[in-house]
Amino acid sequence: MIGENRRCTAATLGASAPLTRPVPVVAAVISSILVILANFAGFALPTGGAEVPLVVILGSVIPGVAGIPAVIGLWLLRRWGCILTVVVLVLNLLTAAPGPWLGPTAAMKIFSVALAPASIAVLVLVTRPDARRAYR
């Protein structure tokens, strides 16, 4: 069939169509990665010679580590990824809440204040209606 315009599509190749991710999901994934990195970057902040309590260390490490599979699940549009992301970010908020008052240095206080709005923004993004419809 000379001259016939044949297009090669995913359906003709037998492959499944690629996933389309809503913009709030993509923004939530990027923001979640930044929050996870911030959890680990918090260890680089100066402590002013003060000993950092174990609960503060665990409150940063646990959400950071748990955030990795959460972001993967979110990227794959899995419902469990959304649920785990919400749990991790609520945990982030709870552990960052006393930071502005109890942080030993100004840098740690500012860091705690900055982490809260970022976590809230991701929570808003993953619970938007168009994002919730995308999870399977």
CSV table of C-alpha atoms in Angstrom, one decimal, residues 40-108:
chain,number,residue,atom,x,y,z
A,40,PHE,CA,18.4,14.5,55.5
A,41,ALA,CA,20.0,18.0,55.0
A,42,GLY,CA,18.9,19.0,58.4
A,43,PHE,CA,21.8,17.1,59.8
A,44,ALA,CA,24.2,19.6,58.1
A,45,LEU,CA,22.8,22.5,60.1
A,46,PRO,CA,24.9,23.9,62.9
A,47,THR,CA,23.7,22.9,66.4
A,48,GLY,CA,25.6,25.5,68.3
A,49,GLY,CA,27.3,22.9,70.4
A,50,ALA,CA,24.0,21.6,71.7
A,51,GLU,CA,23.4,17.8,71.7
A,52,VAL,CA,20.6,16.9,69.4
A,53,PRO,CA,18.1,14.6,71.1
A,54,LEU,CA,17.6,11.1,69.7
A,55,VAL,CA,13.9,11.8,69.2
A,56,VAL,CA,14.8,14.7,66.9
A,57,ILE,CA,17.2,12.5,64.9
A,58,LEU,CA,14.6,9.8,64.5
A,59,GLY,CA,11.9,12.3,63.7
A,60,SER,CA,14.0,13.4,60.7
A,61,VAL,CA,15.4,10.0,59.6
A,62,ILE,CA,12.1,8.0,59.7
A,63,PRO,CA,10.1,10.4,57.5
A,64,GLY,CA,13.0,10.7,55.2
A,65,VAL,CA,13.4,7.0,54.7
A,66,ALA,CA,9.7,6.3,54.6
A,67,GLY,CA,9.3,9.1,52.0
A,68,ILE,CA,11.4,7.3,49.4
A,69,PRO,CA,8.8,4.5,48.7
A,70,ALA,CA,6.0,7.0,49.2
A,71,VAL,CA,7.4,9.1,46.3
A,72,ILE,CA,7.8,6.0,44.2
A,73,GLY,CA,4.2,5.0,44.8
A,74,LEU,CA,3.0,8.5,44.1
A,75,TRP,CA,4.9,8.6,40.8
A,76,LEU,CA,3.4,5.2,39.8
A,77,LEU,CA,-0.1,6.7,40.7
A,78,ARG,CA,-0.7,4.0,43.3
A,79,ARG,CA,-3.3,4.7,46.0
A,80,TRP,CA,-0.9,3.3,48.7
A,81,GLY,CA,1.7,5.9,47.5
A,82,CYS,CA,-0.8,8.7,48.2
A,83,ILE,CA,-1.7,7.2,51.6
A,84,LEU,CA,2.0,6.7,52.6
A,85,THR,CA,2.8,10.2,51.4
A,86,VAL,CA,0.1,11.7,53.6
A,87,VAL,CA,1.3,9.7,56.6
A,88,VAL,CA,4.9,10.7,56.1
A,89,LEU,CA,4.1,14.4,55.7
A,90,VAL,CA,1.8,14.5,58.7
A,91,LEU,CA,4.7,12.9,60.6
A,92,ASN,CA,7.0,15.6,59.2
A,93,LEU,CA,4.6,18.3,60.4
A,94,LEU,CA,4.4,16.8,63.9
A,95,THR,CA,8.2,16.5,64.3
A,96,ALA,CA,8.8,20.0,62.8
A,97,ALA,CA,6.2,21.7,65.0
A,98,PRO,CA,8.3,22.2,68.1
A,99,GLY,CA,11.4,23.3,66.1
A,100,PRO,CA,10.6,27.1,66.1
A,101,TRP,CA,10.5,27.2,69.9
A,102,LEU,CA,12.9,24.4,70.9
A,103,GLY,CA,15.5,24.5,68.1
A,104,PRO,CA,19.0,25.2,69.6
A,105,THR,CA,20.1,27.6,66.8
A,106,ALA,CA,18.4,30.2,64.5
A,107,ALA,CA,19.2,28.0,61.5
A,108,MET,CA,17.3,25.1,62.9
